[in-house]
Amino acid sequence: MPELPEVETVMRGLTPVMVGATIKTVDQRRADLRIPFPDNMKKRLEGRQVLSLNRRAKYMRIFLDDDNVLVIHLGMSGRMSIIDKGIRYSPQLHDHLILTLDNGVRLVYNDPRRFGMVFMTSAAELEHHRAFSHLGPEPLGNKFSGPILEERLKGKKTGIKQALLDQRVVVGVGNIYACEALFQAGINPAKQAYLVKGDKAEKLAAAIKDVLRRAIKAGGSTLKDYRHADGELGYFQHDFTVYGKEGEACLNCDCNVIKSGGIKRLVQSGRSTFYCARKQK
DNA sequence: CTCCTGTCCTGCCGGC
DNA sequence: TGCCGGCAGGACAGGA
């Protein structure tokens, strides 16, 4: 589920409750998610104060006062909830990790499919960790632009859609926002990646930024403090223009949808792509 | 190197 | 109604 905007929204929701707080207890309810939980995680976390949080790609990174970092990836189905002090809580199905803070707040990580990841590393080693060392630029950072995207796409003969999902090209873009950005840029998802250059690369980079920024804004503005009444963070109603809309009319559509079939679905590298064959060339 | 496929896991939805 | 196949927003390994 979560792509960059959702992870960003979850992180913004966690930040005010975690920063400055100390982790009092760790309730680890199984041994692993996609990979085993860190060795001695409970011992290594209990008593640690949280200094800060940030996000890199789709990973949340929680910096601790002993120079270690707790890294959380939500995978496909991971969710985070904040249970306020004094609220009754008993673990639900797929609640795998519960952190109780000294301010009385409980943080619950729930993940039915268990594609998520939790690991720890030292702050010094963080960027050299195998999860981070190969990553491309942050799309909302100042090191991302048309020319940089073009450079990263050089030599790639695969479809531009698949290339956008490659975290070495640009991070944080997942299946939904790849489709949405390509629609906005008017680029056919099957176009070979290396052919996206010049104005097209410029347009695509701008579309990626715009689509992600708008989604983050939606997450922040439709949710009070980024959280639902039940404490769940980061999941908000999107209004996608093409994703999941096979057969429907696209934005500002002037086709005869009955005749054209509307938005098309195709499978690329085993993942669904949605696009408009008329507007995306 | 690139590219493609399969895999991890559970839940849900549509068709028969 | 129940069962079954297909699909789901990610990342990685392995092989061509």
GROMACS .gro file of N, CA and C (backbone and C1' of nucleotides) in nm, chain A residues 1 58 73 130 175 243 271-272, chain C residues 6-13:
model
   80
    1MET      N    1   0.081  -0.120   0.000
    1MET     CA    2   0.000   0.000   0.000
    1MET      C    3   0.084   0.126   0.000
   58LYS      N    4   1.101   0.463   0.085
   58LYS     CA    5   0.980   0.424   0.157
   58LYS      C    6   1.012   0.373   0.297
   73HIS      N    7   0.993  -0.038   0.740
   73HIS     CA    8   0.934  -0.032   0.606
   73HIS      C    9   0.797  -0.098   0.614
  130ARG      N   10   2.279  -0.197   0.319
  130ARG     CA   11   2.240  -0.248   0.187
  130ARG      C   12   2.102  -0.200   0.143
  175ASN      N   13   0.364   0.166  -0.765
  175ASN     CA   14   0.280   0.133  -0.879
  175ASN      C   15   0.173   0.238  -0.908
  243TYR      N   16  -0.530   0.515  -1.196
  243TYR     CA   17  -0.504   0.390  -1.125
  243TYR      C   18  -0.635   0.322  -1.081
  271ARG      N   19   0.303  -0.640  -1.292
  271ARG     CA   20   0.225  -0.541  -1.217
  271ARG      C   21   0.129  -0.471  -1.311
  272SER      N   22   0.014  -0.436  -1.260
  272SER     CA   23  -0.086  -0.367  -1.340
  272SER      C   24  -0.045  -0.223  -1.369
  303DG       P   25  -0.580  -1.823  -1.233
  303DG     O5'   26  -0.601  -1.671  -1.187
  303DG     C5'   27  -0.717  -1.602  -1.229
  303DG     C4'   28  -0.715  -1.463  -1.168
  303DG     C3'   29  -0.577  -1.397  -1.173
  303DG     O3'   30  -0.592  -1.263  -1.215
  303DG     C1'   31  -0.656  -1.401  -0.951
  304DC       P   32  -0.465  -1.180  -1.259
  304DC     O5'   33  -0.466  -1.062  -1.153
  304DC     C5'   34  -0.587  -0.994  -1.119
  304DC     C4'   35  -0.569  -0.933  -0.983
  304DC     C3'   36  -0.430  -0.873  -0.963
  304DC     O3'   37  -0.437  -0.731  -0.963
  304DC     C1'   38  -0.505  -0.996  -0.772
  305DA       P   39  -0.302  -0.649  -0.960
  305DA     O5'   40  -0.290  -0.608  -0.806
  305DA     C5'   41  -0.386  -0.521  -0.749
  305DA     C4'   42  -0.358  -0.508  -0.601
  305DA     C3'   43  -0.207  -0.501  -0.568
  305DA     O3'   44  -0.162  -0.366  -0.577
  305DA     C1'   45  -0.322  -0.650  -0.420
  306DG       P   46  -0.064  -0.326  -0.688
  306DG     O5'   47   0.029  -0.226  -0.610
  306DG     C5'   48   0.038  -0.091  -0.641
  306DG     C4'   49   0.114  -0.015  -0.536
  306DG     C3'   50   0.194  -0.092  -0.434
  306DG     O3'   51   0.297  -0.004  -0.387
  306DG     C1'   52   0.016   0.008  -0.325
  307DG       P   53   0.440  -0.036  -0.439
  307DG     O5'   54   0.479  -0.154  -0.339
  307DG     C5'   55   0.496  -0.126  -0.202
  307DG     C4'   56   0.627  -0.182  -0.153
  307DG     C3'   57   0.748  -0.144  -0.238
  307DG     O3'   58   0.854  -0.118  -0.148
  307DG     C1'   59   0.725  -0.380  -0.237
  308DA       P   60   0.996  -0.067  -0.201
  308DA     O5'   61   1.083  -0.199  -0.202
  308DA     C5'   62   1.107  -0.262  -0.077
  308DA     C4'   63   1.175  -0.395  -0.097
  308DA     C3'   64   1.305  -0.388  -0.178
  308DA     O3'   65   1.405  -0.440  -0.093
  308DA     C1'   66   1.165  -0.564  -0.254
  309DC       P   67   1.558  -0.434  -0.132
  309DC     O5'   68   1.588  -0.585  -0.171
  309DC     C5'   69   1.559  -0.687  -0.074
  309DC     C4'   70   1.557  -0.817  -0.148
  309DC     C3'   71   1.683  -0.838  -0.234
  309DC     O3'   72   1.756  -0.944  -0.178
  309DC     C1'   73   1.484  -0.900  -0.348
  310DA       P   74   1.900  -0.977  -0.234
  310DA     O5'   75   1.874  -1.122  -0.294
  310DA     C5'   76   1.800  -1.217  -0.218
  310DA     C4'   77   1.772  -1.338  -0.305
  310DA     C3'   78   1.895  -1.387  -0.382
  310DA     O3'   79   1.893  -1.528  -0.384
  310DA     C1'   80   1.722  -1.325  -0.534
   0.00000   0.00000   0.00000
